[in-house]
Amino acid sequence: MKRKFFLNLGMAVMSLLAISCTTADGDSYNVLDSEMYNGNGIVGGFSPSLSGDKFSEFADNPFVKTSLQPISTFSVDADGASYAIVRHYLDKGFTVNPSSVRIEEFLNYFTFNYASPTDGNTVAINAEVGECPWNTQHYLLRLGLKGKELKKEEMPRANYVFLVDVSGSMASSDKLDLLKSGLKELVYQLNTDDRISLVTYSGEVKKLLESTPVSEAQTIVKAINKLNANGCTNGGEALKMAYEEALANYDPKCNNRIILGTDGDFNFGITSTEALTEMVESYAQKGIYMTCLGFGLGNLNDDMMESISNHGNGTYHYIDSEDEMMKVFVHERERFVSVANDTKCQVTFDSTLVSQYRLIGYENRVMSNEDFTNDEKDAGEIGAGQTITALYEIALNEGVEASGLSDKPFATFDCRYKKALGTESIPLNVVLKVEDIFNKHGRSDDYYFAAGVAAYGMILRKSPYKGDATIDLAGKLVKGHLGKDPYGYRSELLKLIEKSK
């Protein structure tokens, strides 16, 4: 009994420490945030899923009866943070919080082999359908979008504001040190006429560097090298200063963008997600984009960063390694340029052929059907060369295969996007026929790879809709259909699935 008492007491004390530890400057941090975890992901029996990491809980999209609601509408989501966060949890041996798994971000972390846009469009769409691997009584509809690729000489001039969290909670090698390394790498990738400002925040907000051309790269790098972490986190005031700095140097022909690097632990000044979201929305309407970069475990405010990136015409990435830094800042740097704005998707099913359907993922991106043609409604952005993937699991009415209606459309995939903010949206359309469901020519590697990613995500989420999905099934789908994989990201997923066993 005494041993149990002291064990419980020790756990309670550790829990309090995880909430209330402070730096010498008074900044709160989580004990698991400062590299105190070991390779097994356990310190005194604790893991980050029991600490200060903040994820928004949500329920999976349910099946919808087509006879009651034949139309489904959602905004695209170009984020990839969820996959990188889960990968980091698993690499450290931590238990994955199901709320950290957003399947659309698992899918969109990867680049798919979709055709590039033509005919003056900056987006191309495609679709594919086949048997659902985890429920052979159902079918799987894959939707694909691809943004126009840009050559280096086609990239618009950049007006970037680096907004860097230098509070005490960022004082570790997997946070501020990694962020500094990434920012310096980005500087060396930019053109000489691009411009960079540097704003930092902890207990106070500072503009460390006025807008400076990249031709003066040494001056910019010197300012980045000086960054040190201490103090509390006044992120709200810092966001305002960064946006005002971007507006002061605004050029409608530029890629005007805030690049925020933080663990999201705003504990001073404006701290509510709602107030921060309202702020970024107002500046997004003025043409300033947002890129959120999350770092570290233990007090990661994923909920806040996903929200402000969604409402700030931006994307959200999680940086857990040098490899991920290279992916975001070098290999996929062109994605900082949005080639499709306020991009929405709408699928209309024929209720005489399709009995029910379910959108897999995109839970916080679902829109009302009326908003699809309303150009005033905000939606997601697609970066240059970026691919977006969405999946629907569908059930057909009895007798469709033998009905002789092979030429009849069972679904229509519509998309609307803007080449620039504030302009009129452009419609795109793909019609899917019954014969597409039952064709015997096989499916693409992208189809099966996407199915494997979704199956893996549903398993990690403990989704009630995972059907017969298993780790072995997910691994088989991924391994057999890696397709083009120039940087090894798909092969890395396969290793992660094997580790999950």
Coordinates of C-alpha atoms in Angstrom, one line a residue:
M1 CA 0.0 0.0 0.0
K2 CA 2.8 2.4 0.9
R3 CA 4.6 1.7 -2.4
K4 CA 1.3 2.4 -4.3
F5 CA 0.8 5.6 -2.4
F6 CA 4.2 6.9 -3.1
L7 CA 4.0 5.9 -6.8
N8 CA 0.7 7.8 -7.1
L9 CA 2.2 10.7 -5.3
G10 CA 5.2 10.7 -7.6
M11 CA 3.0 10.6 -10.6
A12 CA 1.0 13.5 -9.3
V13 CA 4.1 15.6 -8.7
M14 CA 5.4 14.8 -12.2
S15 CA 2.0 15.9 -13.6
L16 CA 2.3 19.2 -11.8
L17 CA 5.8 19.7 -13.0
A18 CA 4.7 19.0 -16.5
I19 CA 2.4 21.9 -16.2
S20 CA 4.2 24.4 -14.1
C21 CA 8.0 24.3 -14.7
T22 CA 9.5 27.7 -15.5
T23 CA 12.7 29.1 -16.9
A24 CA 14.8 31.6 -14.9
D25 CA 13.0 34.3 -16.9
G26 CA 9.5 33.1 -15.8
D27 CA 8.5 31.3 -19.0
S28 CA 6.5 28.1 -18.4
Y29 CA 7.4 24.9 -20.2
N30 CA 6.7 21.2 -20.0
V31 CA 9.3 18.8 -18.5
L32 CA 9.0 16.6 -21.6
D33 CA 9.8 19.6 -23.8
S34 CA 13.5 19.9 -22.9
E35 CA 15.0 16.6 -24.2
M36 CA 14.3 14.8 -21.0
Y37 CA 12.6 11.9 -22.8
N38 CA 14.6 8.8 -23.7
G39 CA 14.6 6.6 -26.8
N40 CA 11.6 4.6 -25.5
G41 CA 9.5 7.8 -25.2
I42 CA 9.1 7.5 -21.4
V43 CA 10.3 9.6 -18.6
G44 CA 9.0 8.4 -15.2
G45 CA 6.2 6.7 -17.1
F46 CA 5.0 9.7 -19.0
S47 CA 4.6 10.5 -22.7
P48 CA 3.6 13.7 -24.5
S49 CA 0.1 12.4 -25.1
L50 CA -0.4 12.9 -21.4
S51 CA 1.3 16.3 -21.3
G52 CA 0.7 19.7 -22.7
D53 CA 0.4 19.0 -26.4
K54 CA -2.9 20.4 -27.6
F55 CA -4.9 18.8 -30.3
S56 CA -8.5 19.5 -31.3
E57 CA -10.7 16.5 -30.9
F58 CA -13.1 15.6 -33.7
A59 CA -15.3 12.7 -34.9
D60 CA -14.8 11.0 -38.3
N61 CA -17.1 12.0 -41.1
P62 CA -20.0 9.6 -41.1
F63 CA -21.7 7.8 -44.0
V64 CA -24.4 9.9 -45.6
K65 CA -27.5 8.6 -47.4
T66 CA -27.4 9.9 -50.9
S67 CA -31.2 10.1 -51.1
L68 CA -31.1 12.7 -48.3
Q69 CA -27.9 14.6 -49.3
P70 CA -26.5 13.8 -52.7
I71 CA -24.0 16.7 -52.7
S72 CA -20.8 16.9 -50.6
T73 CA -18.6 20.1 -50.5
F74 CA -15.2 20.8 -48.8
S75 CA -12.3 23.1 -48.9
V76 CA -8.9 21.7 -49.9
D77 CA -6.2 21.3 -47.2
A78 CA -2.6 21.5 -48.2
D79 CA -1.1 20.9 -44.7
G80 CA 1.2 18.0 -43.9
A81 CA 1.8 18.7 -40.2
S82 CA -0.2 15.8 -38.8
Y83 CA 1.8 13.1 -40.6
A84 CA 5.1 14.6 -39.4
I85 CA 3.9 14.9 -35.8
V86 CA 2.7 11.3 -35.7
R87 CA 6.0 10.2 -37.3
H88 CA 7.9 12.0 -34.5
Y89 CA 5.7 10.4 -31.8
L90 CA 6.3 6.9 -33.2
D91 CA 10.0 7.5 -33.7
K92 CA 10.3 8.4 -30.0
G93 CA 8.2 5.4 -29.0
F94 CA 5.3 7.6 -27.7
T95 CA 1.7 6.6 -27.9
V96 CA -0.1 8.4 -30.7
N97 CA -3.0 10.7 -29.7
P98 CA -5.9 9.8 -32.1
S99 CA -6.8 13.5 -32.3
S100 CA -3.4 14.2 -33.8
V101 CA -4.2 12.1 -36.8
R102 CA -5.8 14.1 -39.7
I103 CA -6.0 11.8 -42.6
E104 CA -6.1 14.5 -45.2
E105 CA -2.8 15.8 -43.9
F106 CA -1.4 12.2 -44.1
L107 CA -2.4 12.1 -47.8
N108 CA -1.2 15.6 -48.7
Y109 CA 2.2 15.2 -47.1
F110 CA 3.0 13.2 -50.2
T111 CA 3.3 14.2 -53.8
F112 CA 1.2 12.2 -56.3
N113 CA 1.9 11.6 -59.9
Y114 CA -1.0 13.8 -61.2
A115 CA -1.0 15.5 -64.6
S116 CA -0.1 19.2 -64.7
P117 CA -2.7 21.8 -65.6
T118 CA -3.1 22.9 -69.3
D119 CA -5.2 25.5 -71.2
G120 CA -4.0 28.4 -69.1
N121 CA -5.3 26.9 -65.8
T122 CA -3.2 26.8 -62.7
V123 CA -4.9 23.7 -61.4
A124 CA -5.7 20.4 -63.0
I125 CA -8.1 17.8 -61.5
N126 CA -8.6 14.1 -62.0
A127 CA -10.5 11.2 -60.4
E128 CA -10.3 7.4 -60.2
V129 CA -12.5 4.7 -58.6
G130 CA -12.2 1.1 -57.7
E131 CA -12.9 -1.5 -55.0
C132 CA -12.4 -0.4 -51.4
P133 CA -9.5 -2.5 -49.9
W134 CA -10.9 -2.5 -46.3
N135 CA -14.5 -3.2 -47.3
T136 CA -14.9 -5.2 -50.5
Q137 CA -18.6 -4.5 -50.6
H138 CA -17.8 -0.8 -51.1
Y139 CA -15.9 1.3 -53.6
L140 CA -13.2 3.9 -53.2
L141 CA -13.3 7.2 -55.1
R142 CA -10.0 9.1 -55.3
L143 CA -10.0 12.8 -56.2
G144 CA -6.8 14.5 -57.3
L145 CA -5.7 18.1 -57.8
K146 CA -2.3 19.5 -58.9
G147 CA -1.1 23.1 -58.9
K148 CA 1.0 24.5 -61.7
E149 CA 4.7 24.0 -61.4
L150 CA 7.0 27.0 -61.5
K151 CA 10.5 27.2 -62.7
K152 CA 12.9 29.2 -60.5
E153 CA 12.8 32.1 -62.9
E154 CA 9.0 32.1 -62.8
M155 CA 8.9 32.5 -59.0
P156 CA 7.5 35.9 -57.9
R157 CA 9.7 38.1 -55.8
A158 CA 9.4 37.2 -52.1
N159 CA 8.5 39.6 -49.3
Y160 CA 9.0 37.4 -46.3
V161 CA 8.7 38.2 -42.6
F162 CA 10.4 35.6 -40.4
L163 CA 8.4 35.6 -37.2
V164 CA 10.5 33.6 -34.6
D165 CA 9.5 32.4 -31.2
V166 CA 12.5 32.9 -28.9
S167 CA 10.7 32.2 -25.6
G168 CA 12.1 29.8 -23.1
S169 CA 10.0 26.9 -24.3
M170 CA 12.0 27.0 -27.6
A171 CA 15.3 26.4 -25.9
S172 CA 16.2 23.0 -27.3
S173 CA 18.0 21.5 -30.3
D174 CA 14.8 20.2 -31.9
K175 CA 13.2 23.7 -31.7
L176 CA 15.1 27.0 -32.0
D177 CA 18.3 25.5 -33.3
L178 CA 16.5 23.5 -35.9
L179 CA 14.4 26.6 -36.9
K180 CA 17.5 28.7 -37.3
S181 CA 19.1 26.1 -39.5
G182 CA 16.0 26.0 -41.7
L183 CA 15.7 29.8 -42.0
K184 CA 19.4 30.1 -43.1
E185 CA 18.9 27.3 -45.6
L186 CA 15.9 29.2 -47.1
V187 CA 17.9 32.4 -47.3
Y188 CA 20.5 30.6 -49.5
Q189 CA 17.7 29.2 -51.8
L190 CA 16.1 32.7 -52.5
N191 CA 16.9 35.1 -55.3
T192 CA 19.0 38.1 -54.6
D193 CA 16.1 40.6 -55.0
D194 CA 13.9 38.8 -52.5
R195 CA 13.5 40.6 -49.2
I196 CA 13.4 39.3 -45.6
S197 CA 12.5 40.9 -42.3
L198 CA 13.0 39.3 -38.9
V199 CA 10.6 39.8 -35.9
T200 CA 11.1 37.9 -32.6
Y201 CA 9.0 37.5 -29.6
S202 CA 9.3 36.3 -26.0
G203 CA 8.5 38.6 -23.1
E204 CA 8.8 41.5 -25.6
V205 CA 8.4 41.9 -29.3
K206 CA 11.3 43.1 -31.4
K207 CA 12.0 43.8 -35.0
L208 CA 15.6 42.6 -35.3
L209 CA 15.9 43.2 -39.0
E210 CA 14.3 45.7 -41.3
S211 CA 13.3 44.4 -44.7
T212 CA 16.6 43.4 -46.3
P213 CA 17.4 42.1 -49.8
V214 CA 18.8 38.6 -50.0
S215 CA 21.8 40.1 -51.8
E216 CA 22.8 41.0 -48.3
A217 CA 22.5 37.4 -47.1
Q218 CA 25.4 37.7 -44.6
T219 CA 23.5 40.4 -42.7
I220 CA 20.4 38.3 -42.6
V221 CA 22.2 35.1 -41.5
K222 CA 24.1 37.1 -38.8
A223 CA 20.8 38.3 -37.4
I224 CA 19.4 34.7 -37.4
N225 CA 22.6 33.4 -35.6
K226 CA 22.0 35.8 -32.8
L227 CA 18.6 34.3 -31.8
N228 CA 18.5 32.9 -28.3
A229 CA 15.6 31.6 -26.3
N230 CA 14.3 33.0 -23.0
G231 CA 11.3 34.7 -21.5
C232 CA 7.5 34.2 -21.8
T233 CA 5.6 34.1 -25.1
N234 CA 3.8 37.2 -26.3
G235 CA 2.8 35.7 -29.7
G236 CA -0.3 37.8 -30.4
E237 CA 1.5 41.2 -30.4
A238 CA 4.3 39.6 -32.5
L239 CA 1.8 38.5 -35.1
K240 CA 0.5 42.0 -35.4
M241 CA 4.0 43.5 -35.8
A242 CA 4.9 40.9 -38.4
Y243 CA 1.8 41.6 -40.4
E244 CA 2.3 45.3 -40.2
E245 CA 5.9 44.8 -41.4
A246 CA 4.7 42.7 -44.3
L247 CA 2.1 45.4 -45.2
A248 CA 4.8 48.1 -45.0
N249 CA 6.7 46.3 -47.8
Y250 CA 3.7 44.9 -49.6
D251 CA 3.9 44.5 -53.4
P252 CA 0.9 43.0 -55.2
K253 CA 3.3 41.2 -57.6
C254 CA 5.2 39.6 -54.7
N255 CA 4.7 36.5 -52.5
N256 CA 3.9 38.5 -49.4
R257 CA 4.1 36.0 -46.5
I258 CA 4.6 35.5 -42.8
I259 CA 6.8 32.5 -41.9
L260 CA 6.0 31.7 -38.2
G261 CA 8.2 29.3 -36.3
T262 CA 7.0 28.3 -32.8
D263 CA 5.9 25.5 -30.5
G264 CA 2.6 27.5 -30.2
D265 CA 2.8 28.0 -26.5
F266 CA 1.4 31.6 -26.4
N267 CA 1.1 32.3 -22.7
F268 CA 1.1 36.1 -22.6
G269 CA -0.9 38.9 -24.3
I270 CA -3.4 37.6 -26.9
T271 CA -3.6 33.9 -26.2
S272 CA -7.0 32.7 -27.3
T273 CA -7.2 30.8 -30.6
E274 CA -10.4 32.7 -31.5
A275 CA -8.7 36.1 -31.1
L276 CA -5.6 35.0 -33.1
T277 CA -7.8 33.5 -35.8
E278 CA -9.7 36.8 -36.1
M279 CA -6.5 38.7 -36.5
V280 CA -5.0 36.5 -39.2
E281 CA -8.2 36.5 -41.2
S282 CA -8.2 40.3 -41.3
Y283 CA -4.7 40.4 -42.7
A284 CA -5.3 37.5 -45.1
Q285 CA -7.9 39.7 -46.7
K286 CA -5.2 42.2 -47.4
G287 CA -3.1 39.7 -49.4
I288 CA -0.7 38.5 -46.7
Y289 CA -0.2 34.7 -46.6
M290 CA 0.8 32.6 -43.6
T291 CA 3.1 29.6 -43.2
C292 CA 3.1 28.0 -39.8
L293 CA 6.1 25.8 -38.7
G294 CA 5.6 23.8 -35.5
F295 CA 8.5 22.5 -33.4
G296 CA 9.0 20.1 -30.5
L297 CA 6.9 18.0 -28.2
G298 CA 5.5 18.5 -24.8
N299 CA 3.7 21.7 -25.2
L300 CA 3.0 21.8 -28.9
N301 CA -0.2 23.9 -29.6
D302 CA -1.2 22.1 -32.7
D303 CA -4.8 23.2 -32.4
M304 CA -3.8 26.9 -32.5
M305 CA -1.3 26.6 -35.4
E306 CA -3.7 24.6 -37.6
S307 CA -6.4 27.1 -37.0
I308 CA -4.4 30.3 -37.8
S309 CA -2.9 28.7 -40.8
N310 CA -6.3 27.7 -42.1
H311 CA -7.8 31.1 -41.6
G312 CA -4.6 33.0 -42.7
N313 CA -4.5 31.7 -46.3
G314 CA -1.6 29.5 -45.3
T315 CA -0.2 26.0 -44.6
Y316 CA 1.0 24.3 -41.5
H317 CA 4.1 22.1 -41.3
Y318 CA 5.8 20.3 -38.5
I319 CA 9.6 20.3 -38.4
D320 CA 11.1 17.4 -36.5
S321 CA 14.4 16.8 -38.3
E322 CA 16.9 18.2 -40.7
D323 CA 15.4 16.0 -43.4
E324 CA 12.0 17.6 -42.8
M325 CA 13.6 21.0 -42.9
M326 CA 15.1 20.2 -46.3
K327 CA 11.7 19.0 -47.5
V328 CA 9.9 22.2 -46.6
F329 CA 12.6 24.8 -47.3
V330 CA 14.4 23.3 -50.2
H331 CA 12.8 20.4 -52.1
E332 CA 9.3 21.9 -51.9
R333 CA 10.1 25.5 -51.6
E334 CA 8.0 26.5 -54.6
R335 CA 4.9 25.6 -52.6
F336 CA 5.3 28.8 -50.6
V337 CA 3.8 30.4 -53.8
S338 CA 0.0 29.9 -54.0
V339 CA -1.1 29.2 -57.6
A340 CA -4.7 28.4 -56.6
N341 CA -6.6 30.4 -54.0
D342 CA -9.9 29.7 -52.2
T343 CA -10.0 26.2 -53.8
K344 CA -13.2 24.2 -53.2
C345 CA -14.3 20.8 -54.2
Q346 CA -17.9 19.5 -54.7
V347 CA -19.0 15.9 -55.5
T348 CA -22.6 15.3 -56.7
F349 CA -23.7 11.6 -56.5
D350 CA -26.6 10.0 -58.4
S351 CA -28.9 8.6 -55.7
T352 CA -30.3 6.0 -58.1
L353 CA -26.8 4.5 -58.3
V354 CA -25.0 5.4 -55.1
S355 CA -26.8 4.5 -51.8
Q356 CA -24.3 6.2 -49.4
Y357 CA -20.9 7.8 -49.2
R358 CA -18.3 9.0 -46.7
L359 CA -15.6 11.7 -47.1
I360 CA -12.4 10.3 -45.5
G361 CA -10.8 13.1 -43.5
Y362 CA -11.3 16.9 -44.1
E363 CA -13.6 16.9 -41.0
N364 CA -12.8 20.6 -40.3
R365 CA -12.9 21.6 -44.0
V366 CA -16.5 20.5 -44.8
M367 CA -18.5 23.4 -46.2
S368 CA -22.2 24.1 -46.9
N369 CA -23.1 23.3 -50.5
E370 CA -24.3 26.8 -51.0
D371 CA -20.8 28.2 -50.3
F372 CA -19.3 26.4 -53.3
T373 CA -20.3 29.1 -55.8
N374 CA -20.0 31.9 -53.3
D375 CA -16.6 33.6 -54.1
E376 CA -16.8 35.5 -50.8
K377 CA -16.3 32.3 -48.8
D378 CA -12.7 31.6 -47.8
A379 CA -11.2 28.2 -48.7
G380 CA -7.8 26.6 -49.0
E381 CA -4.7 27.4 -51.1
I382 CA -2.6 25.2 -53.3
G383 CA 1.1 25.8 -53.7
A384 CA 3.1 25.6 -57.0
G385 CA 3.6 22.0 -58.0
Q386 CA 1.6 20.7 -55.0
T387 CA -0.9 17.8 -55.2
I388 CA -4.1 17.4 -53.1
T389 CA -5.8 14.1 -52.6
A390 CA -9.2 13.3 -51.2
L391 CA -11.0 9.9 -50.8
Y392 CA -14.7 8.9 -50.6
E393 CA -15.8 5.5 -49.6
I394 CA -19.1 4.8 -51.4
A395 CA -21.7 2.0 -51.5
L396 CA -23.8 1.3 -54.6
N397 CA -27.4 0.4 -54.9
E398 CA -28.1 -3.3 -55.6
G399 CA -27.9 -4.4 -59.2
V400 CA -25.8 -1.5 -60.5
E401 CA -23.1 -3.7 -62.1
A402 CA -25.7 -5.7 -64.0
S403 CA -27.9 -2.8 -64.9
G404 CA -26.4 -2.1 -68.3
L405 CA -26.0 1.6 -67.4
S406 CA -22.2 1.7 -68.0
D407 CA -22.4 5.1 -69.7
K408 CA -24.5 6.7 -66.9
P409 CA -22.6 9.1 -64.6
F410 CA -22.6 8.0 -61.0
A411 CA -20.8 11.1 -59.7
T412 CA -19.6 14.5 -60.9
F413 CA -16.5 16.1 -59.4
D414 CA -16.5 19.9 -59.6
C415 CA -13.8 22.3 -58.4
R416 CA -13.6 26.1 -58.2
Y417 CA -10.4 28.1 -57.6
K418 CA -9.0 31.6 -58.1
K419 CA -5.8 32.5 -59.8
A420 CA -5.4 35.4 -57.4
L421 CA -7.2 36.5 -54.2
G422 CA -10.2 38.7 -54.9
T423 CA -10.8 37.5 -58.4
E424 CA -13.7 35.5 -59.9
S425 CA -13.4 31.7 -59.3
I426 CA -12.8 29.4 -62.2
P427 CA -14.8 26.1 -62.6
L428 CA -13.3 22.7 -63.4
N429 CA -15.3 19.5 -63.9
V430 CA -14.8 15.7 -64.2
V431 CA -17.6 13.2 -64.8
L432 CA -17.4 9.6 -63.5
K433 CA -19.4 6.9 -65.2
V434 CA -20.5 3.5 -64.0
E435 CA -18.0 1.8 -66.4
D436 CA -15.2 3.5 -64.5
I437 CA -16.1 1.5 -61.4
F438 CA -15.9 -1.9 -63.0
N439 CA -13.2 -1.5 -65.6
K440 CA -10.7 -4.3 -65.7
H441 CA -7.6 -2.3 -66.6
G442 CA -6.4 -1.9 -63.0
R443 CA -5.8 1.2 -61.0
S444 CA -2.8 3.5 -60.7
D445 CA 0.0 3.3 -58.1
D446 CA -1.4 6.5 -56.7
Y447 CA -4.8 5.0 -56.1
Y448 CA -3.5 2.1 -54.0
F449 CA -0.9 4.2 -52.3
A450 CA -3.6 6.7 -51.2
A451 CA -5.7 3.8 -50.0
G452 CA -2.8 2.5 -47.9
V453 CA -2.2 5.9 -46.4
A454 CA -5.9 6.3 -45.5
A455 CA -6.0 2.7 -44.0
Y456 CA -3.0 3.5 -41.9
G457 CA -4.5 6.8 -40.7
M458 CA -7.8 5.1 -39.8
I459 CA -6.0 2.5 -37.7
L460 CA -4.1 5.1 -35.8
R461 CA -7.3 7.1 -35.3
K462 CA -9.1 3.9 -34.1
S463 CA -11.7 4.9 -36.6
P464 CA -15.1 3.1 -36.4
Y465 CA -15.0 3.1 -40.2
K466 CA -11.8 1.2 -40.7
G467 CA -13.5 -2.0 -41.6
D468 CA -11.0 -4.8 -42.3
A469 CA -8.1 -2.4 -42.4
T470 CA -5.0 -3.8 -40.7
I471 CA -1.3 -2.7 -40.4
D472 CA -0.5 -5.6 -42.8
L473 CA -3.0 -4.4 -45.3
A474 CA -1.8 -0.8 -45.1
G475 CA 1.8 -2.0 -45.5
K476 CA 0.9 -4.2 -48.5
L477 CA -0.9 -1.3 -50.3
V478 CA 2.0 1.1 -49.8
K479 CA 4.9 -1.4 -50.5
G480 CA 3.3 -2.6 -53.7
H481 CA 2.7 0.9 -55.1
L482 CA 5.5 3.2 -54.0
G483 CA 5.6 4.7 -57.5
K484 CA 7.9 7.7 -58.0
D485 CA 9.7 8.5 -54.8
P486 CA 12.7 10.8 -55.5
Y487 CA 13.4 11.8 -51.9
G488 CA 12.3 8.5 -50.2
Y489 CA 9.3 9.9 -48.4
R490 CA 7.1 7.0 -49.4
S491 CA 9.7 4.5 -48.4
E492 CA 10.0 6.2 -45.1
L493 CA 6.2 5.7 -44.6
L494 CA 6.6 2.0 -45.2
K495 CA 9.3 1.8 -42.5
L496 CA 6.9 3.7 -40.2
I497 CA 4.1 1.2 -40.8
E498 CA 6.5 -1.7 -40.1
K499 CA 7.5 0.0 -36.9
S500 CA 3.8 0.3 -35.9
K501 CA 3.5 -3.4 -35.8

